[in-house]
PDB file of C-alpha atoms in Angstrom:
ATOM      1  CA  UNK A   1     -97.162  41.106 -21.762  1.00  0.00           C
ATOM      2  CA  UNK A   2     -93.633  42.412 -22.092  1.00  0.00           C
ATOM      3  CA  UNK A   3     -92.147  42.726 -25.657  1.00  0.00           C
ATOM      4  CA  UNK A   4     -88.557  42.230 -25.342  1.00  0.00           C
ATOM      5  CA  UNK A   5     -87.689  43.799 -28.906  1.00  0.00           C
ATOM      6  CA  UNK A   6     -89.271  47.073 -27.536  1.00  0.00           C
ATOM      7  CA  UNK A   7     -87.480  46.521 -24.271  1.00  0.00           C
ATOM      8  CA  UNK A   8     -83.942  46.237 -25.931  1.00  0.00           C
ATOM      9  CA  UNK A   9     -84.746  48.128 -29.160  1.00  0.00           C
ATOM     10  CA  UNK A  10     -83.871  45.173 -31.713  1.00  0.00           C
ATOM     11  CA  UNK A  11     -85.968  44.231 -34.749  1.00  0.00           C
ATOM     12  CA  UNK A  12     -86.258  40.417 -33.206  1.00  0.00           C
ATOM     13  CA  UNK A  13     -85.736  38.855 -30.058  1.00  0.00           C
ATOM     14  CA  UNK A  14     -85.449  35.071 -30.042  1.00  0.00           C
ATOM     15  CA  UNK A  15     -85.459  33.377 -26.751  1.00  0.00           C
ATOM     16  CA  UNK A  16     -87.319  30.925 -24.661  1.00  0.00           C
ATOM     17  CA  UNK A  17     -90.278  32.191 -22.811  1.00  0.00           C
ATOM     18  CA  UNK A  18     -90.072  32.266 -18.851  1.00  0.00           C
ATOM     19  CA  UNK A  19     -91.480  29.011 -17.158  1.00  0.00           C
ATOM     20  CA  UNK A  20     -92.217  27.455 -20.460  1.00  0.00           C
ATOM     21  CA  UNK A  21     -90.410  25.610 -23.518  1.00  0.00           C
ATOM     22  CA  UNK A  22     -91.986  28.147 -26.124  1.00  0.00           C
ATOM     23  CA  UNK A  23     -89.399  29.740 -28.140  1.00  0.00           C
ATOM     24  CA  UNK A  24     -90.822  33.529 -28.788  1.00  0.00           C
ATOM     25  CA  UNK A  25     -89.576  35.904 -31.396  1.00  0.00           C
ATOM     26  CA  UNK A  26     -90.735  39.228 -30.501  1.00  0.00           C
ATOM     27  CA  UNK A  27     -90.706  42.097 -32.878  1.00  0.00           C
ATOM     28  CA  UNK A  28     -91.463  45.803 -31.872  1.00  0.00           C
ATOM     29  CA  UNK A  29     -94.258  47.573 -31.766  1.00  0.00           C
ATOM     30  CA  UNK A  30     -95.218  48.542 -35.266  1.00  0.00           C
ATOM     31  CA  UNK A  31     -92.885  46.358 -37.034  1.00  0.00           C
ATOM     32  CA  UNK A  32     -93.268  46.129 -40.719  1.00  0.00           C
ATOM     33  CA  UNK A  33     -95.707  43.078 -42.214  1.00  0.00           C
ATOM     34  CA  UNK A  34     -92.595  42.492 -44.279  1.00  0.00           C
ATOM     35  CA  UNK A  35     -90.890  41.461 -41.099  1.00  0.00           C
ATOM     36  CA  UNK A  36     -94.150  39.322 -39.869  1.00  0.00           C
ATOM     37  CA  UNK A  37     -94.142  37.844 -43.342  1.00  0.00           C
ATOM     38  CA  UNK A  38     -90.425  37.058 -43.247  1.00  0.00           C
ATOM     39  CA  UNK A  39     -90.648  35.295 -39.777  1.00  0.00           C
ATOM     40  CA  UNK A  40     -93.698  32.998 -41.390  1.00  0.00           C
ATOM     41  CA  UNK A  41     -91.897  32.141 -44.235  1.00  0.00           C
ATOM     42  CA  UNK A  42     -89.009  30.984 -42.117  1.00  0.00           C
ATOM     43  CA  UNK A  43     -91.418  28.831 -40.090  1.00  0.00           C
ATOM     44  CA  UNK A  44     -92.456  30.711 -37.163  1.00  0.00           C
ATOM     45  CA  UNK A  45     -96.352  30.903 -36.342  1.00  0.00           C
ATOM     46  CA  UNK A  46     -97.520  34.256 -35.805  1.00  0.00           C
ATOM     47  CA  UNK A  47    -100.016  35.246 -32.770  1.00  0.00           C
ATOM     48  CA  UNK A  48    -101.748  38.216 -32.107  1.00  0.00           C
ATOM     49  CA  UNK A  49    -103.233  39.737 -29.003  1.00  0.00           C
ATOM     50  CA  UNK A  50    -106.002  41.273 -29.166  1.00  0.00           C
ATOM     51  CA  UNK A  51    -107.131  39.045 -32.029  1.00  0.00           C
ATOM     52  CA  UNK A  52    -109.786  42.151 -33.258  1.00  0.00           C
ATOM     53  CA  UNK A  53    -107.283  44.747 -33.417  1.00  0.00           C
ATOM     54  CA  UNK A  54    -103.527  43.691 -33.095  1.00  0.00           C
ATOM     55  CA  UNK A  55    -101.523  45.596 -30.699  1.00  0.00           C
ATOM     56  CA  UNK A  56     -99.050  42.856 -29.637  1.00  0.00           C
ATOM     57  CA  UNK A  57     -97.931  40.462 -32.388  1.00  0.00           C
ATOM     58  CA  UNK A  58     -95.178  37.933 -31.869  1.00  0.00           C
ATOM     59  CA  UNK A  59     -94.006  34.091 -33.184  1.00  0.00           C
ATOM     60  CA  UNK A  60     -93.205  31.187 -31.799  1.00  0.00           C
ATOM     61  CA  UNK A  61     -91.769  28.089 -33.299  1.00  0.00           C
ATOM     62  CA  UNK A  62     -94.124  25.567 -33.637  1.00  0.00           C
ATOM     63  CA  UNK A  63     -94.802  23.528 -30.644  1.00  0.00           C
ATOM     64  CA  UNK A  64     -95.156  20.095 -32.472  1.00  0.00           C
ATOM     65  CA  UNK A  65     -91.528  19.849 -33.161  1.00  0.00           C
ATOM     66  CA  UNK A  66     -89.171  18.114 -30.566  1.00  0.00           C
ATOM     67  CA  UNK A  67     -87.013  20.743 -28.332  1.00  0.00           C
ATOM     68  CA  UNK A  68     -83.532  20.474 -30.597  1.00  0.00           C
ATOM     69  CA  UNK A  69     -85.628  21.129 -33.923  1.00  0.00           C
ATOM     70  CA  UNK A  70     -87.402  24.090 -32.488  1.00  0.00           C
ATOM     71  CA  UNK A  71     -83.972  25.387 -31.502  1.00  0.00           C
ATOM     72  CA  UNK A  72     -82.576  24.739 -34.994  1.00  0.00           C
ATOM     73  CA  UNK A  73     -85.635  26.207 -36.753  1.00  0.00           C
ATOM     74  CA  UNK A  74     -85.034  29.330 -34.596  1.00  0.00           C
ATOM     75  CA  UNK A  75     -81.181  29.633 -35.243  1.00  0.00           C
ATOM     76  CA  UNK A  76     -81.736  28.869 -39.070  1.00  0.00           C
ATOM     77  CA  UNK A  77     -83.925  31.661 -39.264  1.00  0.00           C
ATOM     78  CA  UNK A  78     -81.553  34.356 -38.125  1.00  0.00           C
ATOM     79  CA  UNK A  79     -78.997  34.446 -40.994  1.00  0.00           C
ATOM     80  CA  UNK A  80     -81.928  35.547 -43.285  1.00  0.00           C
ATOM     81  CA  UNK A  81     -83.168  37.947 -40.837  1.00  0.00           C
ATOM     82  CA  UNK A  82     -79.775  39.455 -40.672  1.00  0.00           C
ATOM     83  CA  UNK A  83     -79.584  39.262 -44.609  1.00  0.00           C
ATOM     84  CA  UNK A  84     -82.548  41.278 -44.792  1.00  0.00           C
ATOM     85  CA  UNK A  85     -81.209  43.883 -42.702  1.00  0.00           C
ATOM     86  CA  UNK A  86     -82.704  43.090 -39.575  1.00  0.00           C
ATOM     87  CA  UNK A  87     -81.088  43.325 -36.034  1.00  0.00           C
ATOM     88  CA  UNK A  88     -81.628  39.857 -34.259  1.00  0.00           C
ATOM     89  CA  UNK A  89     -80.662  38.694 -30.593  1.00  0.00           C
ATOM     90  CA  UNK A  90     -80.933  35.142 -29.805  1.00  0.00           C
ATOM     91  CA  UNK A  91     -80.457  33.790 -26.017  1.00  0.00           C
ATOM     92  CA  UNK A  92     -77.424  31.378 -25.741  1.00  0.00           C
ATOM     93  CA  UNK A  93     -79.976  28.648 -24.397  1.00  0.00           C
ATOM     94  CA  UNK A  94     -81.515  28.919 -28.195  1.00  0.00           C
ATOM     95  CA  UNK A  95     -78.841  29.512 -30.153  1.00  0.00           C
ATOM     96  CA  UNK A  96     -77.095  26.456 -31.899  1.00  0.00           C
ATOM     97  CA  UNK A  97     -73.741  27.327 -33.582  1.00  0.00           C
ATOM     98  CA  UNK A  98     -73.484  24.311 -35.886  1.00  0.00           C
ATOM     99  CA  UNK A  99     -77.033  25.027 -37.323  1.00  0.00           C
ATOM    100  CA  UNK A 100     -76.089  28.684 -37.447  1.00  0.00           C
ATOM    101  CA  UNK A 101     -73.070  28.197 -39.786  1.00  0.00           C
ATOM    102  CA  UNK A 102     -74.780  25.581 -41.732  1.00  0.00           C
ATOM    103  CA  UNK A 103     -77.376  27.952 -42.832  1.00  0.00           C
ATOM    104  CA  UNK A 104     -75.126  30.748 -43.542  1.00  0.00           C
ATOM    105  CA  UNK A 105     -73.236  28.343 -45.826  1.00  0.00           C
ATOM    106  CA  UNK A 106     -76.616  27.154 -47.225  1.00  0.00           C
ATOM    107  CA  UNK A 107     -77.481  31.200 -48.244  1.00  0.00           C
ATOM    108  CA  UNK A 108     -73.930  31.691 -49.502  1.00  0.00           C
ATOM    109  CA  UNK A 109     -74.414  28.725 -51.906  1.00  0.00           C
ATOM    110  CA  UNK A 110     -77.769  29.783 -53.228  1.00  0.00           C
ATOM    111  CA  UNK A 111     -76.475  33.176 -53.853  1.00  0.00           C
ATOM    112  CA  UNK A 112     -73.360  32.174 -55.561  1.00  0.00           C
ATOM    113  CA  UNK A 113     -74.993  29.495 -57.991  1.00  0.00           C
ATOM    114  CA  UNK A 114     -74.503  30.689 -61.678  1.00  0.00           C
ATOM    115  CA  UNK A 115     -78.225  29.382 -62.566  1.00  0.00           C
ATOM    116  CA  UNK A 116     -79.508  32.703 -60.523  1.00  0.00           C
ATOM    117  CA  UNK A 117     -77.992  34.855 -63.123  1.00  0.00           C
ATOM    118  CA  UNK A 118     -80.245  36.219 -66.062  1.00  0.00           C
ATOM    119  CA  UNK A 119     -79.066  35.127 -69.649  1.00  0.00           C
ATOM    120  CA  UNK A 120     -78.509  37.817 -72.144  1.00  0.00           C
ATOM    121  CA  UNK A 121     -81.678  39.079 -74.408  1.00  0.00           C
ATOM    122  CA  UNK A 122     -81.810  37.289 -77.374  1.00  0.00           C
ATOM    123  CA  UNK A 123     -82.484  40.577 -79.385  1.00  0.00           C
ATOM    124  CA  UNK A 124     -78.646  41.942 -78.452  1.00  0.00           C
ATOM    125  CA  UNK A 125     -76.369  39.464 -80.374  1.00  0.00           C
ATOM    126  CA  UNK A 126     -72.622  39.890 -79.272  1.00  0.00           C
ATOM    127  CA  UNK A 127     -70.325  40.818 -81.323  1.00  0.00           C
ATOM    128  CA  UNK A 128     -67.351  38.701 -82.133  1.00  0.00           C
ATOM    129  CA  UNK A 129     -64.111  39.596 -80.551  1.00  0.00           C
ATOM    130  CA  UNK A 130     -62.006  41.324 -83.554  1.00  0.00           C
ATOM    131  CA  UNK A 131     -59.429  38.977 -84.709  1.00  0.00           C
ATOM    132  CA  UNK A 132     -55.735  39.667 -83.756  1.00  0.00           C
ATOM    133  CA  UNK A 133     -53.102  39.939 -86.013  1.00  0.00           C
ATOM    134  CA  UNK A 134     -49.411  39.720 -85.892  1.00  0.00           C
ATOM    135  CA  UNK A 135     -47.025  41.600 -87.703  1.00  0.00           C
TER     136      UNK A 135
END
């Protein structure tokens, strides 16, 4: 089994496996569990071979999705992986520009919401600003 992430020195290689329609996401040998967990959180399915002592771990986009939705799911994962600090390569036959732009926009929108900020603790009251005096 070829591992494209090992071959190209990236953290994630997203591509359509030759002679199939399956979208794969290869990770390098010994990739951190955090990366595998993130790929699963993003909707990809984990596979291991051999199953008793995982030597090769890869992910695929769920096969029950239609071809276009599979490409969109794979493309939507890219900004989150990049934001987490991973180096990602995706082949042009999988990548969807509009979906990528929307995923980036969604991440920026979530990050910019004021509700995400923590309120000041109640035990530290703020002092009122001093009154301005005019001579």
